[in-house]
mmCIF file of C-alpha atoms in Angstrom:
data_model
loop_
_atom_site.group_PDB
_atom_site.id
_atom_site.type_symbol
_atom_site.label_atom_id
_atom_site.label_comp_id
_atom_site.label_asym_id
_atom_site.label_seq_id
_atom_site.Cartn_x
_atom_site.Cartn_y
_atom_site.Cartn_z
ATOM 1 C CA MET A 21 94.458 48.632 -12.531
ATOM 2 C CA PHE A 22 97.266 48.890 -15.047
ATOM 3 C CA LYS A 23 97.426 45.129 -15.414
ATOM 4 C CA ARG A 24 93.679 44.897 -16.122
ATOM 5 C CA THR A 25 93.993 47.536 -18.803
ATOM 6 C CA LEU A 26 96.778 45.590 -20.470
ATOM 7 C CA ILE A 27 94.700 42.416 -20.453
ATOM 8 C CA VAL A 28 91.690 44.127 -22.045
ATOM 9 C CA MET A 29 93.856 45.710 -24.742
ATOM 10 C CA GLY A 30 95.448 42.329 -25.488
ATOM 11 C CA ALA A 31 92.040 40.684 -25.834
ATOM 12 C CA VAL A 32 90.846 43.401 -28.198
ATOM 13 C CA GLY A 33 93.955 43.048 -30.299
ATOM 14 C CA SER A 34 93.686 39.269 -30.479
ATOM 15 C CA GLY A 35 90.096 39.493 -31.608
ATOM 16 C CA PHE A 36 91.006 41.997 -34.305
ATOM 17 C CA LEU A 37 93.852 39.793 -35.572
ATOM 18 C CA ILE A 38 91.574 36.732 -35.759
ATOM 19 C CA ALA A 39 88.909 38.664 -37.612
ATOM 20 C CA THR A 40 91.409 40.024 -40.196
ATOM 21 C CA ALA A 41 93.911 37.175 -40.485
ATOM 22 C CA TRP A 42 91.312 34.321 -40.246
ATOM 23 C CA PRO A 43 88.111 35.580 -41.752
ATOM 24 C CA GLY A 44 86.836 32.021 -42.304
ATOM 25 C CA ALA A 45 86.636 31.324 -38.607
ATOM 26 C CA SER A 46 83.275 29.821 -37.759
ATOM 27 C CA ASP A 47 80.625 31.719 -35.967
ATOM 28 C CA ALA A 48 80.651 29.022 -33.310
ATOM 29 C CA LEU A 49 84.319 29.783 -32.543
ATOM 30 C CA ARG A 50 83.660 33.473 -32.465
ATOM 31 C CA MET A 51 80.783 32.880 -30.008
ATOM 32 C CA ARG A 52 82.985 30.737 -27.799
ATOM 33 C CA LEU A 53 85.552 33.525 -27.700
ATOM 34 C CA ALA A 54 82.863 36.042 -26.929
ATOM 35 C CA GLN A 55 81.594 33.869 -24.091
ATOM 36 C CA GLY A 56 85.158 33.775 -22.807
ATOM 37 C CA GLY A 57 85.272 37.549 -22.659
ATOM 38 C CA PHE A 58 86.710 38.333 -26.060
ATOM 39 C CA PRO A 59 84.832 40.930 -28.142
ATOM 40 C CA MET A 60 83.290 39.834 -31.432
ATOM 41 C CA PHE A 61 84.179 41.248 -34.806
ATOM 42 C CA GLY A 62 82.899 40.423 -38.223
ATOM 43 C CA PRO A 63 79.485 39.095 -39.226
ATOM 44 C CA ALA A 64 78.853 37.357 -35.948
ATOM 45 C CA ALA A 65 79.187 40.656 -34.107
ATOM 46 C CA THR A 66 76.107 42.031 -35.826
ATOM 47 C CA ALA A 67 74.060 38.865 -35.522
ATOM 48 C CA GLY A 68 72.543 39.921 -32.250
ATOM 49 C CA PRO A 69 72.829 38.485 -28.759
ATOM 50 C CA VAL A 70 73.838 34.904 -28.232
ATOM 51 C CA PRO A 71 70.649 32.774 -27.949
ATOM 52 C CA THR A 72 70.087 31.066 -24.660
ATOM 53 C CA PRO A 73 69.044 27.369 -24.862
ATOM 54 C CA ALA A 74 65.343 26.910 -24.045
ATOM 55 C CA ALA A 75 64.476 25.163 -20.779
ATOM 56 C CA THR A 76 63.475 21.501 -21.201
ATOM 57 C CA PRO A 77 59.861 20.931 -20.033
ATOM 58 C CA LYS A 78 59.383 18.555 -17.111
ATOM 59 C CA PRO A 79 57.422 15.366 -17.806
ATOM 60 C CA GLU A 80 54.934 16.029 -15.011
ATOM 61 C CA ASP A 81 54.169 19.504 -16.445
ATOM 62 C CA ALA A 82 53.553 18.048 -19.892
ATOM 63 C CA HIS A 83 50.904 15.658 -18.498
ATOM 64 C CA ARG A 84 49.301 17.913 -15.853
ATOM 65 C CA ASP A 85 45.487 17.259 -15.485
ATOM 66 C CA GLU A 86 42.901 19.876 -16.215
ATOM 67 C CA PRO A 87 41.349 21.586 -13.160
ATOM 68 C CA GLY A 88 38.380 19.624 -11.761
ATOM 69 C CA LEU A 89 39.316 16.425 -13.624
ATOM 70 C CA VAL A 90 40.282 13.271 -11.745
ATOM 71 C CA ARG A 91 42.036 10.601 -13.779
ATOM 72 C CA LEU A 92 41.717 6.988 -12.633
ATOM 73 C CA THR A 93 42.392 3.782 -14.460
ATOM 74 C CA ASP A 94 39.694 1.153 -14.815
ATOM 75 C CA ASP A 95 41.543 -1.001 -12.327
ATOM 76 C CA GLN A 96 41.613 1.828 -9.777
ATOM 77 C CA VAL A 97 37.888 2.472 -10.293
ATOM 78 C CA THR A 98 37.108 -1.189 -9.698
ATOM 79 C CA LYS A 99 39.270 -1.469 -6.592
ATOM 80 C CA ALA A 100 37.805 1.716 -5.114
ATOM 81 C CA GLY A 101 34.259 0.401 -5.620
ATOM 82 C CA ILE A 102 33.207 3.476 -7.568
ATOM 83 C CA ARG A 103 29.772 2.918 -9.128
ATOM 84 C CA THR A 104 28.196 4.918 -11.933
ATOM 85 C CA ASP A 105 24.702 5.214 -13.314
ATOM 86 C CA SER A 106 22.836 7.250 -15.905
ATOM 87 C CA VAL A 107 20.836 10.294 -14.841
ATOM 88 C CA LYS A 108 17.131 9.792 -15.416
ATOM 89 C CA GLY A 109 13.792 11.049 -14.235
ATOM 90 C CA GLY A 110 11.867 9.586 -11.336
ATOM 91 C CA ARG A 111 9.558 10.360 -8.457
ATOM 92 C CA LEU A 112 10.340 12.058 -5.186
ATOM 93 C CA ALA A 113 8.575 10.345 -2.309
ATOM 94 C CA ARG A 114 8.760 11.704 1.226
ATOM 95 C CA HIS A 115 8.133 9.239 4.015
ATOM 96 C CA LEU A 116 7.149 9.365 7.653
ATOM 97 C CA HIS A 117 8.926 6.747 9.782
ATOM 98 C CA VAL A 118 6.874 5.282 12.647
ATOM 99 C CA PRO A 119 6.903 2.096 14.764
ATOM 100 C CA GLY A 120 4.142 -0.478 14.475
ATOM 101 C CA THR A 121 2.795 -3.810 15.693
ATOM 102 C CA ILE A 122 1.186 -6.592 13.665
ATOM 103 C CA VAL A 123 -2.290 -7.511 14.969
ATOM 104 C CA PRO A 124 -5.072 -9.717 13.589
ATOM 105 C CA SER A 125 -7.593 -7.903 11.445
ATOM 106 C CA ALA A 126 -10.781 -7.246 13.394
ATOM 107 C CA ASN A 127 -12.687 -7.907 10.174
ATOM 108 C CA ASN A 128 -11.294 -11.448 10.012
ATOM 109 C CA THR A 129 -11.458 -12.502 13.664
ATOM 110 C CA ALA A 130 -14.293 -14.427 15.308
ATOM 111 C CA ARG A 131 -15.090 -16.061 18.627
ATOM 112 C CA ILE A 132 -16.949 -19.355 18.565
ATOM 113 C CA ALA A 133 -19.402 -19.161 21.437
ATOM 114 C CA VAL A 134 -22.454 -21.061 22.715
ATOM 115 C CA LYS A 135 -25.800 -19.408 23.306
ATOM 116 C CA THR A 136 -27.265 -21.911 25.719
ATOM 117 C CA GLN A 137 -26.284 -23.807 28.821
ATOM 118 C CA GLY A 138 -24.807 -27.241 28.341
ATOM 119 C CA THR A 139 -21.802 -29.521 28.569
ATOM 120 C CA VAL A 140 -18.999 -29.866 26.039
ATOM 121 C CA ALA A 141 -19.385 -33.349 24.575
ATOM 122 C CA GLU A 142 -16.719 -33.170 21.842
ATOM 123 C CA LEU A 143 -13.967 -30.830 20.712
ATOM 124 C CA ARG A 144 -12.985 -31.508 17.123
ATOM 125 C CA LYS A 145 -10.314 -28.825 16.657
ATOM 126 C CA GLY A 146 -7.092 -27.953 18.426
ATOM 127 C CA LEU A 147 -4.769 -24.943 18.417
ATOM 128 C CA GLY A 148 -3.423 -24.125 14.977
ATOM 129 C CA ASP A 149 -5.986 -26.225 13.102
ATOM 130 C CA ARG A 150 -7.599 -24.708 10.058
ATOM 131 C CA VAL A 151 -11.361 -24.504 9.820
ATOM 132 C CA ALA A 152 -13.757 -23.709 7.007
ATOM 133 C CA LYS A 153 -16.740 -21.426 7.292
ATOM 134 C CA GLY A 154 -19.664 -23.405 8.713
ATOM 135 C CA GLU A 155 -17.519 -26.377 9.741
ATOM 136 C CA VAL A 156 -18.498 -28.203 12.958
ATOM 137 C CA VAL A 157 -15.799 -27.626 15.593
ATOM 138 C CA ALA A 158 -17.544 -28.932 18.750
ATOM 139 C CA LEU A 159 -20.614 -30.777 20.041
ATOM 140 C CA LEU A 160 -22.668 -29.619 23.009
ATOM 141 C CA ASP A 161 -25.186 -31.514 25.143
ATOM 142 C CA SER A 162 -27.944 -29.178 26.312
ATOM 143 C CA ARG A 163 -31.346 -29.771 27.909
ATOM 144 C CA GLU A 164 -32.458 -26.337 26.742
ATOM 145 C CA ILE A 165 -31.758 -27.336 23.151
ATOM 146 C CA ALA A 166 -33.765 -30.542 23.564
ATOM 147 C CA ASP A 167 -36.726 -28.666 25.066
ATOM 148 C CA THR A 168 -36.676 -26.054 22.294
ATOM 149 C CA LYS A 169 -36.584 -28.719 19.585
ATOM 150 C CA SER A 170 -39.495 -30.527 21.210
ATOM 151 C CA GLU A 171 -41.440 -27.287 21.487
ATOM 152 C CA TYR A 172 -40.877 -26.595 17.818
ATOM 153 C CA LEU A 173 -41.951 -30.068 16.722
ATOM 154 C CA ALA A 174 -45.071 -29.961 18.928
ATOM 155 C CA ALA A 175 -46.056 -26.562 17.551
ATOM 156 C CA ARG A 176 -45.438 -27.774 14.038
ATOM 157 C CA LEU A 177 -47.653 -30.860 14.518
ATOM 158 C CA SER A 178 -50.431 -28.845 16.122
ATOM 159 C CA ALA A 179 -50.254 -26.304 13.326
ATOM 160 C CA ALA A 180 -50.499 -29.031 10.703
ATOM 161 C CA LEU A 181 -53.562 -30.523 12.437
ATOM 162 C CA HIS A 182 -55.310 -27.186 12.843
ATOM 163 C CA LYS A 183 -54.539 -26.368 9.234
ATOM 164 C CA THR A 184 -56.504 -29.444 8.210
ATOM 165 C CA LEU A 185 -59.412 -28.499 10.490
ATOM 166 C CA TYR A 186 -59.291 -24.925 9.229
ATOM 167 C CA GLU A 187 -59.420 -26.011 5.591
ATOM 168 C CA ARG A 188 -62.352 -28.368 6.352
ATOM 169 C CA ASP A 189 -64.359 -25.713 8.199
ATOM 170 C CA GLN A 190 -63.645 -23.248 5.403
ATOM 171 C CA SER A 191 -65.008 -25.703 2.856
ATOM 172 C CA LEU A 192 -68.146 -26.342 4.956
ATOM 173 C CA TRP A 193 -68.686 -22.636 5.457
ATOM 174 C CA ASP A 194 -68.350 -21.999 1.723
ATOM 175 C CA LYS A 195 -71.133 -24.574 1.202
ATOM 176 C CA ARG A 196 -73.094 -23.029 4.084
ATOM 177 C CA ILE A 197 -73.121 -26.392 5.845
ATOM 178 C CA SER A 198 -71.432 -25.194 9.052
ATOM 179 C CA SER A 199 -71.755 -21.942 10.930
ATOM 180 C CA GLU A 200 -69.523 -18.948 10.405
ATOM 181 C CA GLN A 201 -68.587 -19.026 14.075
ATOM 182 C CA GLN A 202 -67.037 -22.488 13.710
ATOM 183 C CA TYR A 203 -65.071 -21.357 10.678
ATOM 184 C CA LEU A 204 -63.710 -18.289 12.433
ATOM 185 C CA ARG A 205 -62.758 -20.308 15.496
ATOM 186 C CA SER A 206 -60.742 -22.771 13.359
ATOM 187 C CA GLN A 207 -59.055 -19.911 11.554
ATOM 188 C CA ALA A 208 -57.989 -18.233 14.822
ATOM 189 C CA SER A 209 -56.593 -21.463 16.240
ATOM 190 C CA TYR A 210 -54.585 -22.136 13.086
ATOM 191 C CA GLU A 211 -53.128 -18.619 12.970
ATOM 192 C CA GLU A 212 -52.158 -18.841 16.652
ATOM 193 C CA LEU A 213 -50.294 -22.118 16.085
ATOM 194 C CA LYS A 214 -48.495 -20.647 13.082
ATOM 195 C CA VAL A 215 -47.222 -17.903 15.364
ATOM 196 C CA LYS A 216 -45.992 -20.522 17.849
ATOM 197 C CA VAL A 217 -44.190 -22.431 15.076
ATOM 198 C CA ASP A 218 -42.476 -19.250 13.886
ATOM 199 C CA SER A 219 -41.507 -18.372 17.466
ATOM 200 C CA ALA A 220 -39.992 -21.806 18.077
ATOM 201 C CA ARG A 221 -38.122 -21.615 14.767
ATOM 202 C CA ARG A 222 -36.628 -18.226 15.625
ATOM 203 C CA LYS A 223 -35.570 -19.559 19.024
ATOM 204 C CA LEU A 224 -33.771 -22.489 17.401
ATOM 205 C CA THR A 225 -32.082 -20.113 14.981
ATOM 206 C CA PHE A 226 -30.945 -17.942 17.864
ATOM 207 C CA LEU A 227 -29.494 -20.998 19.605
ATOM 208 C CA GLY A 228 -27.388 -21.758 16.545
ATOM 209 C CA LEU A 229 -29.354 -24.120 14.314
ATOM 210 C CA ASN A 230 -29.366 -23.334 10.615
ATOM 211 C CA PRO A 231 -32.488 -23.702 8.384
ATOM 212 C CA ALA A 232 -31.353 -27.090 7.059
ATOM 213 C CA GLU A 233 -30.978 -28.483 10.586
ATOM 214 C CA ILE A 234 -34.385 -27.153 11.583
ATOM 215 C CA GLU A 235 -36.060 -28.723 8.566
ATOM 216 C CA ALA A 236 -34.393 -32.065 9.384
ATOM 217 C CA LEU A 237 -35.680 -32.177 12.985
ATOM 218 C CA PRO A 238 -38.760 -34.350 12.215
ATOM 219 C CA THR A 239 -36.433 -37.174 11.095
ATOM 220 C CA LEU A 240 -33.872 -36.682 13.885
ATOM 221 C CA PRO A 241 -33.542 -39.601 16.361
ATOM 222 C CA ALA A 242 -34.808 -38.723 19.829
ATOM 223 C CA ALA A 243 -31.422 -39.568 21.365
ATOM 224 C CA GLN A 244 -29.830 -36.669 19.485
ATOM 225 C CA PHE A 245 -32.350 -34.051 20.519
ATOM 226 C CA GLU A 246 -30.062 -32.663 23.225
ATOM 227 C CA ARG A 247 -26.999 -32.647 20.943
ATOM 228 C CA GLN A 248 -26.049 -29.334 19.312
ATOM 229 C CA GLU A 249 -23.375 -28.790 16.664
ATOM 230 C CA ILE A 250 -21.157 -25.699 17.128
ATOM 231 C CA ARG A 251 -19.914 -24.274 13.829
ATOM 232 C CA SER A 252 -17.239 -21.748 12.887
ATOM 233 C CA PRO A 253 -18.647 -18.477 11.523
ATOM 234 C CA ILE A 254 -15.555 -17.786 9.367
ATOM 235 C CA ALA A 255 -12.715 -19.629 7.688
ATOM 236 C CA GLY A 256 -9.343 -19.344 9.384
ATOM 237 C CA LYS A 257 -7.083 -20.875 11.973
ATOM 238 C CA ILE A 258 -7.767 -21.749 15.612
ATOM 239 C CA VAL A 259 -5.663 -19.322 17.640
ATOM 240 C CA GLU A 260 -7.176 -19.961 21.092
ATOM 241 C CA ARG A 261 -9.100 -22.727 22.905
ATOM 242 C CA ARG A 262 -10.949 -21.652 26.018
ATOM 243 C CA VAL A 263 -12.575 -24.861 27.373
ATOM 244 C CA ASP A 264 -11.833 -28.529 27.945
ATOM 245 C CA LEU A 265 -13.877 -31.630 27.222
ATOM 246 C CA GLY A 266 -16.787 -32.022 29.653
ATOM 247 C CA ALA A 267 -16.736 -28.402 30.785
ATOM 248 C CA ALA A 268 -20.027 -26.709 31.645
ATOM 249 C CA VAL A 269 -20.637 -23.692 29.443
ATOM 250 C CA GLY A 270 -23.336 -21.145 28.913
ATOM 251 C CA ARG A 271 -24.892 -18.383 30.916
ATOM 252 C CA ASP A 272 -24.842 -17.717 34.677
ATOM 253 C CA ASN A 273 -21.129 -16.833 34.952
ATOM 254 C CA LEU A 274 -20.021 -19.844 32.906
ATOM 255 C CA GLU A 275 -17.640 -19.714 29.961
ATOM 256 C CA THR A 276 -19.445 -19.045 26.710
ATOM 257 C CA GLU A 277 -16.515 -18.995 24.259
ATOM 258 C CA LEU A 278 -15.052 -22.258 22.996
ATOM 259 C CA TYR A 279 -12.518 -21.061 20.409
ATOM 260 C CA SER A 280 -11.052 -17.965 18.799
ATOM 261 C CA VAL A 281 -10.555 -18.080 15.033
ATOM 262 C CA ALA A 282 -8.475 -15.682 12.938
ATOM 263 C CA ASN A 283 -8.022 -15.458 9.209
ATOM 264 C CA LEU A 284 -4.420 -14.258 8.852
ATOM 265 C CA ALA A 285 -4.536 -13.860 5.067
ATOM 266 C CA GLU A 286 -4.931 -10.164 5.874
ATOM 267 C CA VAL A 287 -3.583 -8.482 9.015
ATOM 268 C CA TRP A 288 -3.545 -5.015 10.501
ATOM 269 C CA VAL A 289 -0.563 -2.881 11.455
ATOM 270 C CA ASP A 290 -1.129 -0.678 14.487
ATOM 271 C CA LEU A 291 0.997 2.450 13.976
ATOM 272 C CA ALA A 292 1.805 5.038 16.626
ATOM 273 C CA VAL A 293 1.867 8.507 15.011
ATOM 274 C CA SER A 294 2.797 11.613 16.984
ATOM 275 C CA PRO A 295 0.336 14.541 17.064
ATOM 276 C CA GLY A 296 2.746 16.707 15.045
ATOM 277 C CA ASP A 297 2.845 14.190 12.179
ATOM 278 C CA LEU A 298 -0.860 13.382 12.293
ATOM 279 C CA PRO A 299 -1.866 16.152 9.811
ATOM 280 C CA LEU A 300 0.404 14.512 7.212
ATOM 281 C CA THR A 301 -1.467 11.199 7.325
ATOM 282 C CA ARG A 302 -4.740 10.341 5.648
ATOM 283 C CA GLU A 303 -6.720 7.245 4.781
ATOM 284 C CA GLY A 304 -5.597 5.509 1.605
ATOM 285 C CA GLN A 305 -1.893 6.411 1.919
ATOM 286 C CA THR A 306 0.630 3.694 1.082
ATOM 287 C CA VAL A 307 2.531 2.172 3.992
ATOM 288 C CA THR A 308 5.722 0.115 3.587
ATOM 289 C CA VAL A 309 6.352 -2.275 6.468
ATOM 290 C CA TRP A 310 9.560 -4.171 7.190
ATOM 291 C CA THR A 311 11.211 -6.053 10.016
ATOM 292 C CA GLN A 312 14.913 -5.835 10.805
ATOM 293 C CA ALA A 313 15.081 -9.515 11.783
ATOM 294 C CA THR A 314 14.411 -10.812 8.255
ATOM 295 C CA ASP A 315 14.510 -7.568 6.218
ATOM 296 C CA GLU A 316 11.213 -8.639 4.649
ATOM 297 C CA ARG A 317 9.037 -5.885 3.213
ATOM 298 C CA ALA A 318 5.390 -5.521 2.267
ATOM 299 C CA GLU A 319 3.028 -2.710 1.303
ATOM 300 C CA GLY A 320 -0.392 -1.880 2.705
ATOM 301 C CA ARG A 321 -2.797 1.046 2.971
ATOM 302 C CA ILE A 322 -4.114 3.138 5.844
ATOM 303 C CA VAL A 323 -7.746 2.275 6.595
ATOM 304 C CA PHE A 324 -8.297 4.065 9.914
ATOM 305 C CA ILE A 325 -6.953 7.119 11.766
ATOM 306 C CA GLY A 326 -7.924 7.289 15.423
ATOM 307 C CA PRO A 327 -9.536 10.552 16.529
ATOM 308 C CA VAL A 328 -8.352 10.130 20.154
ATOM 309 C CA LEU A 329 -4.761 10.139 21.440
ATOM 310 C CA ASP A 330 -3.487 7.391 23.709
ATOM 311 C CA GLN A 331 -3.401 8.604 27.330
ATOM 312 C CA ASN A 332 -0.026 6.972 28.027
ATOM 313 C CA THR A 333 1.958 7.557 24.834
ATOM 314 C CA ARG A 334 0.118 10.673 23.578
ATOM 315 C CA ALA A 335 0.238 9.152 20.099
ATOM 316 C CA ALA A 336 -2.623 8.548 17.685
ATOM 317 C CA ARG A 337 -3.556 5.058 16.557
ATOM 318 C CA VAL A 338 -3.315 4.633 12.800
ATOM 319 C CA VAL A 339 -4.312 1.278 11.301
ATOM 320 C CA ALA A 340 -2.957 -0.043 8.000
ATOM 321 C CA GLU A 341 -4.311 -3.096 6.202
ATOM 322 C CA LEU A 342 -1.602 -5.506 5.033
ATOM 323 C CA PRO A 343 -2.049 -8.500 2.690
ATOM 324 C CA ASN A 344 -0.570 -11.658 4.211
ATOM 325 C CA PRO A 345 -1.390 -14.576 1.884
ATOM 326 C CA GLU A 346 1.558 -16.689 3.054
ATOM 327 C CA GLU A 347 1.040 -15.735 6.717
ATOM 328 C CA ARG A 348 4.628 -14.526 7.131
ATOM 329 C CA TRP A 349 3.546 -11.535 9.197
ATOM 330 C CA ARG A 350 2.679 -12.904 12.628
ATOM 331 C CA PRO A 351 0.477 -10.968 15.044
ATOM 332 C CA GLY A 352 2.465 -9.518 17.925
ATOM 333 C CA SER A 353 5.567 -8.763 15.829
ATOM 334 C CA PHE A 354 7.154 -5.330 16.101
ATOM 335 C CA VAL A 355 7.849 -3.665 12.746
ATOM 336 C CA SER A 356 9.056 -0.400 11.274
ATOM 337 C CA ALA A 357 6.856 1.452 8.823
ATOM 338 C CA GLU A 358 7.152 4.223 6.258
ATOM 339 C CA ILE A 359 4.098 6.282 5.381
ATOM 340 C CA ALA A 360 4.360 7.890 1.934
ATOM 341 C CA ILE A 361 3.239 11.479 2.545
ATOM 342 C CA SER A 362 4.134 12.888 -0.915
ATOM 343 C CA ASP A 363 4.977 11.541 -4.369
ATOM 344 C CA LYS A 364 5.917 13.927 -7.212
ATOM 345 C CA PRO A 365 7.599 13.371 -10.635
ATOM 346 C CA VAL A 366 10.944 15.073 -11.446
ATOM 347 C CA ARG A 367 12.991 15.316 -14.661
ATOM 348 C CA THR A 368 16.486 14.623 -13.274
ATOM 349 C CA LEU A 369 17.045 12.586 -10.135
ATOM 350 C CA VAL A 370 20.257 11.303 -8.538
ATOM 351 C CA PRO A 371 20.960 9.405 -5.313
ATOM 352 C CA ALA A 372 21.789 11.592 -2.340
ATOM 353 C CA GLU A 373 25.225 9.980 -1.989
ATOM 354 C CA ALA A 374 26.131 11.221 -5.484
ATOM 355 C CA ILE A 375 26.134 14.828 -4.199
ATOM 356 C CA GLN A 376 29.396 16.112 -2.688
ATOM 357 C CA THR A 377 30.073 19.610 -1.355
ATOM 358 C CA ILE A 378 33.192 21.135 -2.929
ATOM 359 C CA ALA A 379 34.126 24.776 -2.313
ATOM 360 C CA GLY A 380 30.752 25.230 -0.666
ATOM 361 C CA LYS A 381 28.795 24.121 -3.751
ATOM 362 C CA PRO A 382 26.873 20.884 -4.402
ATOM 363 C CA THR A 383 28.892 18.915 -6.933
ATOM 364 C CA VAL A 384 28.602 15.620 -8.785
ATOM 365 C CA PHE A 385 31.315 13.687 -10.607
ATOM 366 C CA VAL A 386 30.409 13.126 -14.248
ATOM 367 C CA LYS A 387 32.148 10.424 -16.252
ATOM 368 C CA VAL A 388 33.935 12.002 -19.215
ATOM 369 C CA GLU A 389 36.651 10.912 -21.608
ATOM 370 C CA GLY A 390 39.780 10.386 -19.582
ATOM 371 C CA GLY A 391 38.278 10.390 -16.096
ATOM 372 C CA PHE A 392 35.675 12.048 -13.908
ATOM 373 C CA GLU A 393 34.775 15.724 -14.019
ATOM 374 C CA ALA A 394 33.678 17.562 -10.868
ATOM 375 C CA ARG A 395 30.635 19.518 -12.018
ATOM 376 C CA PRO A 396 28.734 21.998 -9.801
ATOM 377 C CA VAL A 397 24.977 21.504 -9.953
ATOM 378 C CA GLY A 398 21.830 23.132 -8.701
ATOM 379 C CA VAL A 399 19.674 21.023 -6.411
ATOM 380 C CA GLY A 400 15.975 21.226 -5.636
ATOM 381 C CA ARG A 401 13.681 19.011 -3.627
ATOM 382 C CA SER A 402 14.813 15.799 -1.952
ATOM 383 C CA ASP A 403 13.405 12.773 -0.196
ATOM 384 C CA ASP A 404 14.854 10.012 1.969
ATOM 385 C CA GLY A 405 17.391 8.838 -0.629
ATOM 386 C CA SER A 406 17.258 10.981 -3.787
ATOM 387 C CA VAL A 407 17.856 14.604 -4.794
ATOM 388 C CA GLU A 408 16.378 16.577 -7.674
ATOM 389 C CA VAL A 409 19.010 18.267 -9.894
ATOM 390 C CA THR A 410 17.723 21.497 -11.458
ATOM 391 C CA THR A 411 20.848 22.657 -13.339
ATOM 392 C CA GLY A 412 24.156 21.134 -14.454
ATOM 393 C CA LEU A 413 22.934 17.699 -15.546
ATOM 394 C CA GLU A 414 20.822 16.282 -18.325
ATOM 395 C CA PRO A 415 19.082 12.910 -18.550
ATOM 396 C CA GLY A 416 21.571 10.395 -19.919
ATOM 397 C CA ASP A 417 24.670 11.848 -18.225
ATOM 398 C CA VAL A 418 26.685 9.180 -16.425
ATOM 399 C CA VAL A 419 27.505 10.192 -12.854
ATOM 400 C CA VAL A 420 29.164 8.537 -9.889
ATOM 401 C CA VAL A 421 26.510 7.205 -7.512
ATOM 402 C CA GLY A 422 28.685 5.184 -5.146
ATOM 403 C CA ASN A 423 31.888 6.070 -3.248
ATOM 404 C CA SER A 424 32.075 9.525 -4.831
ATOM 405 C CA PHE A 425 33.883 10.743 -1.707
ATOM 406 C CA ILE A 426 37.017 8.964 -3.022
ATOM 407 C CA LEU A 427 37.034 11.240 -6.057
ATOM 408 C CA LYS A 428 36.518 14.246 -3.792
ATOM 409 C CA ALA A 429 39.564 13.199 -1.778
ATOM 410 C CA GLU A 430 41.658 12.757 -4.934
ATOM 411 C CA LEU A 431 40.596 16.190 -6.153
ATOM 412 C CA GLY A 432 41.566 17.771 -2.829
ATOM 413 C CA LYS A 433 44.918 16.005 -2.894
ATOM 414 C CA ALA A 434 45.692 17.378 -6.374
ATOM 415 C CA ALA A 435 44.730 20.907 -5.284
ATOM 416 C CA ALA A 436 47.069 20.660 -2.281
ATOM 417 C CA GLU A 437 49.983 19.541 -4.472
ATOM 418 C CA ASP A 438 49.437 22.509 -6.785
#
């Protein structure tokens, strides 16, 4: 204890001697002595406490990002596949997804059949051949046709003869040369034969002869009386052939259909809609059809909604009409379909993948100077691929629409480091 007292007294004395004997000593020296435990005297003693050097800021603190901001270089954005797009208005369209099958349109399908008994003498078309409306596709030999043609010609000749007699008797009666009874008898006979001619003509029409063919019968060679031309009622393509050359066709349990023709420029899509979704469908709605095999798409419209459910599937039949000018949609193909059940305009619309949930709030990443800002937004209605933004964005803002989850991960990593 005594030794410590001596040391303190010596230090005090040394400081006093330096202050009096060397008044020009620098303040720096005085401070060094003070830091070594020697008391300060003179001007430096009243200058206040010795300043402590300020801490040097760390480089990472000087460049720390703002909260909610993710900084990425252009090269990093490109490598990460981050895509951006401007916010704009659009339409929200909700869709109903249902399976379907392509079938020929019943409005453009026809069966080429015979209406009389006979034998197939010639088949001019094969499977896949195209036919025009009214084109001859087969020739039929039929005794019934020959008898009907003969009956028509006989009635026509008799009618022409009785017309001459009727006109003569009418002239004689007008001159009071012949009796009224003779005139009335000629008139009755002529009217009766006109009825027979009309009856024979209607029979020929029923059997498939057109007016031009009937008018040409008086000049037709007798050898062709039993020959009948079978014509296609519509334009299209032969999709089925039911008979062979020389086959007997007609009534009495014989085949009556020769061909099936379909015009595939327009097809139907048979859709199976569940009873719960049926109230959402109506005639005239737009239907988008695609096939996974080729990823080809086309649009049609609903033309029929079945009132009865299928007994096996308990689904309703809904028919959509689909244009098929290039005949790419083949009947029998299975397809997927979307029925547009609503379509409404919105002011701000973004893809659903642009929305990320951060801290329990829907958030989008907006491109700003220096990076991407995580901005909470309010969302409204949505459809299969888009979301309406009600607050937080304005049309023209550039937001991340692809791979935004990478920015979410970077933001979470920065929060964990803090």
